[in-house]
mmCIF file of C-alpha atoms in Angstrom:
data_model
loop_
_atom_site.group_PDB
_atom_site.id
_atom_site.type_symbol
_atom_site.label_atom_id
_atom_site.label_comp_id
_atom_site.label_asym_id
_atom_site.label_seq_id
_atom_site.Cartn_x
_atom_site.Cartn_y
_atom_site.Cartn_z
ATOM 1 C CA MET A 5 -11.451 13.362 17.947
ATOM 2 C CA LEU A 6 -14.911 12.607 16.621
ATOM 3 C CA GLU A 7 -17.086 10.365 18.764
ATOM 4 C CA GLU A 8 -17.511 8.164 15.700
ATOM 5 C CA VAL A 9 -13.743 7.697 15.485
ATOM 6 C CA GLU A 10 -13.454 6.861 19.178
ATOM 7 C CA ARG A 11 -16.072 4.169 18.699
ATOM 8 C CA TRP A 12 -14.280 2.933 15.567
ATOM 9 C CA LEU A 13 -10.997 2.656 17.462
ATOM 10 C CA SER A 14 -12.642 0.381 20.005
ATOM 11 C CA THR A 15 -14.368 -1.833 17.430
ATOM 12 C CA ARG A 16 -12.141 -1.808 14.327
ATOM 13 C CA SER A 17 -8.594 -1.719 15.761
ATOM 14 C CA TRP A 18 -7.125 -5.089 16.641
ATOM 15 C CA ASN A 19 -3.893 -6.892 17.465
ATOM 16 C CA VAL A 20 -2.420 -9.670 15.364
ATOM 17 C CA THR A 21 -2.804 -12.020 18.351
ATOM 18 C CA ASP A 22 -6.593 -11.592 18.301
ATOM 19 C CA ARG A 23 -6.927 -14.064 15.413
ATOM 20 C CA PRO A 24 -4.761 -17.206 15.701
ATOM 21 C CA LEU A 25 -3.662 -18.793 12.441
ATOM 22 C CA HIS A 26 -5.793 -21.919 12.880
ATOM 23 C CA LYS A 27 -8.913 -19.762 13.113
ATOM 24 C CA LEU A 28 -7.949 -17.900 9.968
ATOM 25 C CA VAL A 29 -7.446 -21.143 8.071
ATOM 26 C CA ALA A 30 -10.831 -22.385 9.251
ATOM 27 C CA ALA A 31 -12.478 -19.134 8.169
ATOM 28 C CA LYS A 32 -10.726 -19.312 4.806
ATOM 29 C CA ARG A 33 -12.010 -22.836 4.289
ATOM 30 C CA THR A 34 -15.552 -21.857 5.297
ATOM 31 C CA THR A 35 -15.734 -18.805 3.058
ATOM 32 C CA GLY A 36 -13.815 -20.323 0.153
ATOM 33 C CA SER A 37 -11.764 -17.138 -0.109
ATOM 34 C CA THR A 38 -8.406 -17.011 -1.873
ATOM 35 C CA VAL A 39 -5.513 -14.768 -0.876
ATOM 36 C CA SER A 40 -2.883 -13.115 -3.065
ATOM 37 C CA VAL A 41 0.206 -11.371 -1.663
ATOM 38 C CA VAL A 42 1.749 -8.680 -3.874
ATOM 39 C CA LEU A 43 5.166 -7.095 -3.412
ATOM 40 C CA PRO A 44 5.869 -4.006 -5.551
ATOM 41 C CA ALA A 45 9.640 -3.949 -5.974
ATOM 42 C CA LEU A 46 12.287 -1.638 -7.363
ATOM 43 C CA ASN A 47 15.915 -2.545 -6.613
ATOM 44 C CA GLU A 48 15.171 -4.511 -3.449
ATOM 45 C CA GLU A 49 17.522 -7.482 -3.892
ATOM 46 C CA GLU A 50 18.700 -7.218 -0.273
ATOM 47 C CA THR A 51 15.278 -7.730 1.307
ATOM 48 C CA VAL A 52 12.745 -9.137 -1.170
ATOM 49 C CA GLY A 53 14.004 -12.721 -0.931
ATOM 50 C CA ASP A 54 13.649 -12.913 2.848
ATOM 51 C CA ILE A 55 10.085 -11.581 2.682
ATOM 52 C CA VAL A 56 9.049 -14.055 -0.008
ATOM 53 C CA ALA A 57 10.714 -16.943 1.815
ATOM 54 C CA ALA A 58 8.970 -16.094 5.104
ATOM 55 C CA VAL A 59 5.525 -15.911 3.496
ATOM 56 C CA ARG A 60 6.036 -19.188 1.650
ATOM 57 C CA ARG A 61 7.390 -20.974 4.728
ATOM 58 C CA ASP A 62 4.882 -19.712 7.296
ATOM 59 C CA LEU A 63 1.716 -19.078 5.296
ATOM 60 C CA MET A 64 1.890 -21.477 2.362
ATOM 61 C CA ARG A 65 3.796 -24.596 3.468
ATOM 62 C CA ARG A 66 3.238 -24.692 7.235
ATOM 63 C CA THR A 67 -0.186 -23.039 7.184
ATOM 64 C CA PRO A 68 -2.311 -22.896 4.017
ATOM 65 C CA LEU A 69 -3.381 -19.252 4.261
ATOM 66 C CA VAL A 70 -1.843 -17.642 1.167
ATOM 67 C CA ASP A 71 -2.563 -18.986 -2.322
ATOM 68 C CA GLU A 72 -0.046 -16.998 -4.356
ATOM 69 C CA ILE A 73 2.793 -14.532 -3.871
ATOM 70 C CA VAL A 74 3.626 -12.242 -6.762
ATOM 71 C CA VAL A 75 6.482 -9.757 -7.048
ATOM 72 C CA ILE A 76 5.883 -6.950 -9.541
ATOM 73 C CA ASP A 77 9.265 -5.654 -10.678
ATOM 74 C CA SER A 78 8.939 -2.037 -11.751
ATOM 75 C CA GLY A 79 12.246 -1.780 -13.606
ATOM 76 C CA SER A 80 14.947 -2.942 -11.208
ATOM 77 C CA THR A 81 18.560 -2.694 -12.313
ATOM 78 C CA ASP A 82 19.818 -5.101 -9.653
ATOM 79 C CA ARG A 83 18.989 -8.790 -9.031
ATOM 80 C CA THR A 84 15.539 -8.195 -7.507
ATOM 81 C CA SER A 85 13.757 -10.446 -10.007
ATOM 82 C CA GLU A 86 16.257 -13.289 -9.706
ATOM 83 C CA VAL A 87 16.301 -13.191 -5.911
ATOM 84 C CA ALA A 88 12.496 -13.091 -5.685
ATOM 85 C CA ALA A 89 12.078 -15.985 -8.121
ATOM 86 C CA ALA A 90 14.705 -18.067 -6.316
ATOM 87 C CA ALA A 91 12.810 -17.535 -3.057
ATOM 88 C CA GLY A 92 9.637 -18.891 -4.651
ATOM 89 C CA ALA A 93 7.685 -15.876 -5.887
ATOM 90 C CA ARG A 94 6.095 -15.525 -9.284
ATOM 91 C CA VAL A 95 7.807 -12.494 -10.776
ATOM 92 C CA VAL A 96 6.046 -10.289 -13.310
ATOM 93 C CA HIS A 97 7.595 -7.222 -14.868
ATOM 94 C CA ARG A 98 5.445 -4.108 -14.785
ATOM 95 C CA ASP A 99 5.792 -3.412 -18.507
ATOM 96 C CA GLU A 100 4.457 -6.863 -19.405
ATOM 97 C CA ILE A 101 1.099 -6.097 -17.799
ATOM 98 C CA LEU A 102 -1.470 -4.303 -19.960
ATOM 99 C CA PRO A 103 1.121 -3.270 -22.585
ATOM 100 C CA ARG A 104 -1.383 -1.197 -24.607
ATOM 101 C CA ILE A 105 -1.234 1.400 -21.816
ATOM 102 C CA PRO A 106 2.389 2.566 -21.455
ATOM 103 C CA ALA A 107 3.541 2.279 -17.863
ATOM 104 C CA VAL A 108 4.688 5.299 -15.905
ATOM 105 C CA PRO A 109 7.029 5.276 -12.897
ATOM 106 C CA GLY A 110 5.379 5.012 -9.515
ATOM 107 C CA LYS A 111 4.274 2.650 -6.811
ATOM 108 C CA GLY A 112 0.563 3.171 -7.438
ATOM 109 C CA GLU A 113 1.036 2.207 -11.076
ATOM 110 C CA VAL A 114 2.472 -1.158 -10.017
ATOM 111 C CA LEU A 115 -0.269 -1.845 -7.480
ATOM 112 C CA TRP A 116 -2.958 -1.022 -10.038
ATOM 113 C CA ARG A 117 -1.471 -3.340 -12.656
ATOM 114 C CA SER A 118 -1.083 -6.141 -10.119
ATOM 115 C CA LEU A 119 -4.856 -6.647 -10.136
ATOM 116 C CA LEU A 120 -4.549 -7.986 -13.677
ATOM 117 C CA VAL A 121 -2.010 -10.696 -12.798
ATOM 118 C CA THR A 122 -3.389 -11.920 -9.477
ATOM 119 C CA SER A 123 -6.483 -13.954 -8.764
ATOM 120 C CA GLY A 124 -7.142 -13.743 -5.022
ATOM 121 C CA ASP A 125 -10.462 -12.587 -3.611
ATOM 122 C CA ILE A 126 -8.310 -10.816 -1.020
ATOM 123 C CA VAL A 127 -5.214 -8.917 -2.167
ATOM 124 C CA CYS A 128 -2.500 -8.136 0.371
ATOM 125 C CA PHE A 129 0.156 -5.528 -0.455
ATOM 126 C CA VAL A 130 3.559 -5.616 1.284
ATOM 127 C CA ASP A 131 6.479 -3.267 0.628
ATOM 128 C CA ALA A 132 9.590 -5.103 -0.538
ATOM 129 C CA ASP A 133 12.108 -3.137 1.563
ATOM 130 C CA LEU A 134 11.090 -4.462 4.992
ATOM 131 C CA ARG A 135 13.862 -5.775 7.242
ATOM 132 C CA GLU A 136 13.404 -8.348 10.021
ATOM 133 C CA PHE A 137 10.135 -9.235 8.305
ATOM 134 C CA SER A 138 7.514 -11.293 10.110
ATOM 135 C CA SER A 139 4.689 -13.135 8.365
ATOM 136 C CA ASP A 140 2.434 -11.589 11.032
ATOM 137 C CA PHE A 141 2.310 -8.570 8.723
ATOM 138 C CA VAL A 142 0.340 -10.672 6.240
ATOM 139 C CA SER A 143 -1.761 -12.836 8.533
ATOM 140 C CA GLY A 144 -2.583 -9.844 10.730
ATOM 141 C CA ILE A 145 -4.129 -7.722 7.987
ATOM 142 C CA VAL A 146 -5.721 -10.600 6.092
ATOM 143 C CA GLY A 147 -7.375 -11.930 9.253
ATOM 144 C CA PRO A 148 -10.302 -9.486 9.608
ATOM 145 C CA LEU A 149 -11.176 -9.903 5.928
ATOM 146 C CA LEU A 150 -11.522 -13.650 6.424
ATOM 147 C CA THR A 151 -13.466 -13.497 9.675
ATOM 148 C CA ASP A 152 -15.652 -10.404 9.310
ATOM 149 C CA PRO A 153 -17.716 -9.968 6.130
ATOM 150 C CA GLY A 154 -18.330 -6.323 7.025
ATOM 151 C CA VAL A 155 -14.655 -5.393 6.654
ATOM 152 C CA ASP A 156 -13.337 -4.454 3.188
ATOM 153 C CA LEU A 157 -9.901 -2.911 3.816
ATOM 154 C CA VAL A 158 -7.362 -3.403 6.604
ATOM 155 C CA LYS A 159 -4.213 -1.360 7.234
ATOM 156 C CA ALA A 160 -1.275 -2.556 9.316
ATOM 157 C CA MET A 161 -0.249 -0.341 12.225
ATOM 158 C CA TYR A 162 3.145 -0.533 13.882
ATOM 159 C CA ASP A 163 6.002 1.339 15.512
ATOM 160 C CA ARG A 164 8.451 2.894 13.020
ATOM 161 C CA PRO A 165 11.871 3.541 14.554
ATOM 162 C CA LEU A 166 14.273 5.898 12.790
ATOM 163 C CA GLY A 167 17.679 4.339 13.404
ATOM 164 C CA SER A 168 17.876 3.912 17.170
ATOM 165 C CA ALA A 169 15.147 6.479 17.851
ATOM 166 C CA PRO A 170 11.810 4.770 18.560
ATOM 167 C CA GLY A 171 8.698 6.175 16.960
ATOM 168 C CA GLN A 172 10.517 8.739 14.815
ATOM 169 C CA GLY A 173 9.871 7.092 11.442
ATOM 170 C CA GLY A 174 6.913 8.065 9.310
ATOM 171 C CA ARG A 175 7.935 11.691 8.926
ATOM 172 C CA VAL A 176 5.697 12.333 5.910
ATOM 173 C CA THR A 177 2.807 10.812 7.826
ATOM 174 C CA GLU A 178 3.236 13.182 10.755
ATOM 175 C CA LEU A 179 4.052 16.324 8.755
ATOM 176 C CA MET A 180 1.680 15.935 5.815
ATOM 177 C CA ALA A 181 -0.783 13.040 5.820
ATOM 178 C CA ARG A 182 -2.034 13.188 9.398
ATOM 179 C CA PRO A 183 -2.749 16.930 9.346
ATOM 180 C CA LEU A 184 -4.538 16.586 6.002
ATOM 181 C CA LEU A 185 -6.709 13.726 7.208
ATOM 182 C CA ASN A 186 -7.547 15.357 10.544
ATOM 183 C CA MET A 187 -8.561 18.614 8.897
ATOM 184 C CA HIS A 188 -10.360 17.360 5.810
ATOM 185 C CA TRP A 189 -11.360 13.743 6.501
ATOM 186 C CA PRO A 190 -11.589 13.561 10.308
ATOM 187 C CA GLN A 191 -13.305 10.170 10.107
ATOM 188 C CA LEU A 192 -9.889 8.775 9.099
ATOM 189 C CA ALA A 193 -8.045 10.364 12.012
ATOM 190 C CA GLY A 194 -7.903 7.042 13.874
ATOM 191 C CA PHE A 195 -5.507 5.384 11.431
ATOM 192 C CA VAL A 196 -2.093 5.033 13.039
ATOM 193 C CA GLN A 197 -0.231 4.452 9.762
ATOM 194 C CA PRO A 198 -2.373 5.900 6.955
ATOM 195 C CA LEU A 199 0.561 5.847 4.511
ATOM 196 C CA GLY A 200 1.855 2.395 5.462
ATOM 197 C CA GLY A 201 2.506 0.082 2.538
ATOM 198 C CA GLU A 202 1.130 -3.012 4.240
ATOM 199 C CA TYR A 203 -2.614 -3.392 3.783
ATOM 200 C CA ALA A 204 -5.124 -5.898 2.465
ATOM 201 C CA ALA A 205 -8.471 -5.434 0.784
ATOM 202 C CA ARG A 206 -11.174 -7.306 -1.008
ATOM 203 C CA ARG A 207 -10.714 -7.381 -4.761
ATOM 204 C CA SER A 208 -14.330 -6.283 -5.077
ATOM 205 C CA LEU A 209 -13.298 -2.971 -3.472
ATOM 206 C CA LEU A 210 -9.915 -2.505 -5.136
ATOM 207 C CA GLU A 211 -11.300 -2.930 -8.626
ATOM 208 C CA GLN A 212 -13.679 -0.012 -8.059
ATOM 209 C CA LEU A 213 -11.014 2.451 -6.901
ATOM 210 C CA PRO A 214 -8.904 4.857 -8.961
ATOM 211 C CA PHE A 215 -5.171 4.466 -8.285
ATOM 212 C CA PRO A 216 -2.880 7.518 -8.112
ATOM 213 C CA VAL A 217 0.214 6.335 -9.953
ATOM 214 C CA GLY A 218 2.738 7.533 -7.371
ATOM 215 C CA TYR A 219 3.191 7.922 -3.623
ATOM 216 C CA GLY A 220 -0.303 9.306 -3.153
ATOM 217 C CA VAL A 221 -1.828 5.876 -3.668
ATOM 218 C CA GLU A 222 -2.226 5.010 0.024
ATOM 219 C CA LEU A 223 -3.912 8.270 1.011
ATOM 220 C CA GLY A 224 -6.086 8.242 -2.093
ATOM 221 C CA MET A 225 -7.173 4.678 -1.443
ATOM 222 C CA LEU A 226 -8.169 5.435 2.158
ATOM 223 C CA VAL A 227 -10.176 8.518 1.221
ATOM 224 C CA ASP A 228 -11.892 6.852 -1.724
ATOM 225 C CA ALA A 229 -12.679 3.701 0.265
ATOM 226 C CA LEU A 230 -14.216 5.813 3.026
ATOM 227 C CA HIS A 231 -16.586 7.411 0.531
ATOM 228 C CA LEU A 232 -17.349 4.118 -1.210
ATOM 229 C CA VAL A 233 -17.896 1.694 1.688
ATOM 230 C CA GLY A 234 -17.897 3.810 4.860
ATOM 231 C CA LEU A 235 -15.719 3.925 7.972
ATOM 232 C CA ASP A 236 -16.974 0.683 9.536
ATOM 233 C CA ALA A 237 -15.731 -1.272 6.507
ATOM 234 C CA LEU A 238 -12.184 -0.076 7.250
ATOM 235 C CA ALA A 239 -9.958 -1.452 10.005
ATOM 236 C CA GLN A 240 -6.386 -1.674 11.299
ATOM 237 C CA VAL A 241 -4.299 -4.335 13.019
ATOM 238 C CA ASP A 242 -1.228 -3.883 15.235
ATOM 239 C CA VAL A 243 1.589 -6.068 13.897
ATOM 240 C CA GLY A 244 4.451 -4.783 16.043
ATOM 241 C CA VAL A 245 7.484 -3.005 14.594
ATOM 242 C CA ARG A 246 8.283 -2.088 10.990
ATOM 243 C CA ARG A 247 11.921 -1.674 9.969
ATOM 244 C CA HIS A 248 12.798 -0.567 6.466
ATOM 245 C CA ARG A 249 15.086 1.633 4.406
ATOM 246 C CA HIS A 250 14.552 5.328 5.112
ATOM 247 C CA GLN A 251 14.528 7.971 2.403
ATOM 248 C CA ASP A 252 16.480 11.224 2.548
ATOM 249 C CA GLY A 253 14.799 14.548 3.202
ATOM 250 C CA GLN A 254 14.459 15.566 -0.428
ATOM 251 C CA ALA A 255 12.835 12.276 -1.404
ATOM 252 C CA LEU A 256 10.425 12.785 1.485
ATOM 253 C CA GLY A 257 9.634 16.254 0.149
ATOM 254 C CA ARG A 258 8.687 14.819 -3.230
ATOM 255 C CA MET A 259 6.594 12.181 -1.526
ATOM 256 C CA ALA A 260 4.800 14.844 0.508
ATOM 257 C CA ALA A 261 4.079 16.869 -2.632
ATOM 258 C CA ALA A 262 2.502 13.866 -4.330
ATOM 259 C CA ILE A 263 0.372 13.187 -1.272
ATOM 260 C CA TYR A 264 -0.765 16.792 -1.071
ATOM 261 C CA ARG A 265 -1.679 16.699 -4.745
ATOM 262 C CA THR A 266 -3.724 13.538 -4.197
ATOM 263 C CA ALA A 267 -5.595 15.236 -1.369
ATOM 264 C CA GLN A 268 -6.110 18.382 -3.433
ATOM 265 C CA LEU A 269 -7.778 16.491 -6.246
ATOM 266 C CA ARG A 270 -10.103 14.763 -3.837
ATOM 267 C CA LEU A 271 -11.018 17.991 -2.111
ATOM 268 C CA ALA A 272 -11.993 19.906 -5.204
ATOM 269 C CA ARG A 273 -11.132 17.962 -8.353
ATOM 270 C CA GLY A 274 -9.891 21.400 -9.290
ATOM 271 C CA HIS A 275 -7.050 22.925 -11.260
ATOM 272 C CA LEU A 276 -3.498 22.275 -10.119
ATOM 273 C CA ILE A 277 -1.858 25.689 -9.932
ATOM 274 C CA ARG A 278 1.670 24.319 -10.290
ATOM 275 C CA PRO A 279 2.174 20.547 -10.345
ATOM 276 C CA ALA A 280 5.893 20.814 -9.615
ATOM 277 C CA LEU A 281 8.201 20.970 -6.600
ATOM 278 C CA THR A 282 11.484 22.908 -6.485
ATOM 279 C CA GLN A 283 14.107 21.715 -4.023
ATOM 280 C CA PHE A 284 17.642 22.925 -3.321
ATOM 281 C CA GLU A 285 20.996 21.226 -2.987
ATOM 282 C CA ARG A 286 24.197 22.926 -1.873
ATOM 283 C CA GLY A 287 26.931 22.694 -4.477
ATOM 284 C CA GLU A 288 30.345 24.190 -5.056
ATOM 285 C CA HIS A 289 28.867 27.593 -5.845
ATOM 286 C CA GLY A 290 26.020 27.688 -3.347
ATOM 287 C CA PHE A 291 22.489 26.337 -3.541
ATOM 288 C CA THR A 292 21.281 24.914 -6.843
ATOM 289 C CA PRO A 293 17.535 24.557 -7.530
ATOM 290 C CA PHE A 294 16.151 21.316 -8.919
ATOM 291 C CA THR A 295 12.534 21.149 -10.032
ATOM 292 C CA HIS A 296 10.651 17.858 -10.059
ATOM 293 C CA SER A 297 7.270 17.240 -11.602
ATOM 294 C CA VAL A 298 4.578 16.020 -9.190
ATOM 295 C CA ASP A 299 2.534 13.002 -10.227
ATOM 296 C CA THR A 300 -0.657 14.296 -11.813
ATOM 297 C CA GLU A 301 -2.002 11.088 -13.259
ATOM 298 C CA GLU A 302 -4.374 8.489 -11.883
ATOM 299 C CA ARG A 303 -5.378 5.138 -13.271
ATOM 300 C CA PRO A 304 -9.129 4.500 -13.558
ATOM 301 C CA PRO A 305 -10.942 1.803 -11.585
ATOM 302 C CA MET A 306 -9.892 -1.584 -12.951
ATOM 303 C CA THR A 307 -13.516 -2.416 -13.777
ATOM 304 C CA GLU A 308 -13.243 0.150 -16.582
ATOM 305 C CA ILE A 309 -10.394 -1.744 -18.259
ATOM 306 C CA ALA A 310 -11.593 -4.029 -21.065
ATOM 307 C CA GLU A 311 -8.875 -6.639 -20.501
ATOM 308 C CA TYR A 312 -9.852 -6.962 -16.855
ATOM 309 C CA ARG A 313 -13.561 -7.272 -17.626
ATOM 310 C CA SER A 314 -12.882 -9.958 -20.251
ATOM 311 C CA ARG A 315 -10.744 -11.893 -17.787
ATOM 312 C CA ARG A 316 -13.596 -11.924 -15.283
ATOM 313 C CA VAL A 317 -16.023 -13.211 -17.897
ATOM 314 C CA ALA A 318 -13.601 -15.973 -18.911
#
């Protein structure tokens, strides 16, 4: 590990207990910062309501840390929107945001569009499939942004059990993202959960970043933020244990392909030889190939979008 990363781990890796809530509220009042929490959601009716309710109870009513919580529904066919609204979130459908640019499927697409319908100086992203959710996930990653003006982006770190097996979650992280980062961007080797969906950042940073539309968004954001603001502006906070719905092996393969593609573009901005992934499923007559396209689109920095610039002027 680079000496720079060892130093970073000792100065930019914290625990949620390092910043008590009352200190965060005081820092928020002093800086005048506002905080938005965004949940990208697709068919998460079983979990989204509990997450929204916990944030509202702990960080809006009991402690005035969060100013708004917004669920961006990216085309759910279940009751995600109704459950989220009943729990107290403002629900916005993906296709209603920036309608002149047709939306494409993907998590990064939703996160990018969320900048247009939120107002916080600090934007906190939380996946909507978390189980046994604790509001520490939000306060932990927002904390350094409120107390340290030199920090621009904070990732949550946590244990990820796979069923009853501790530490076996995050398979794409261990098999794809961590090797890529260690080999090509070794300054980022200290991040425990580089692909984790829980992170917070200053709007002033997010609006300057391109957003891969799919699963590559987290890796792309880390790499681009490193080049834009430097390692010392990035941090991570230990928030305990993350429990969520796990994807099957083929879904993980597609996720890994999108992440590799994101890394490839950042390494060379070169030509994609074959932006597709063929996988196999055993059927009645043996193995059948299925080919899936790999996300090859990125959204530009939000500061290049006329509607966003006009909103800032207004």
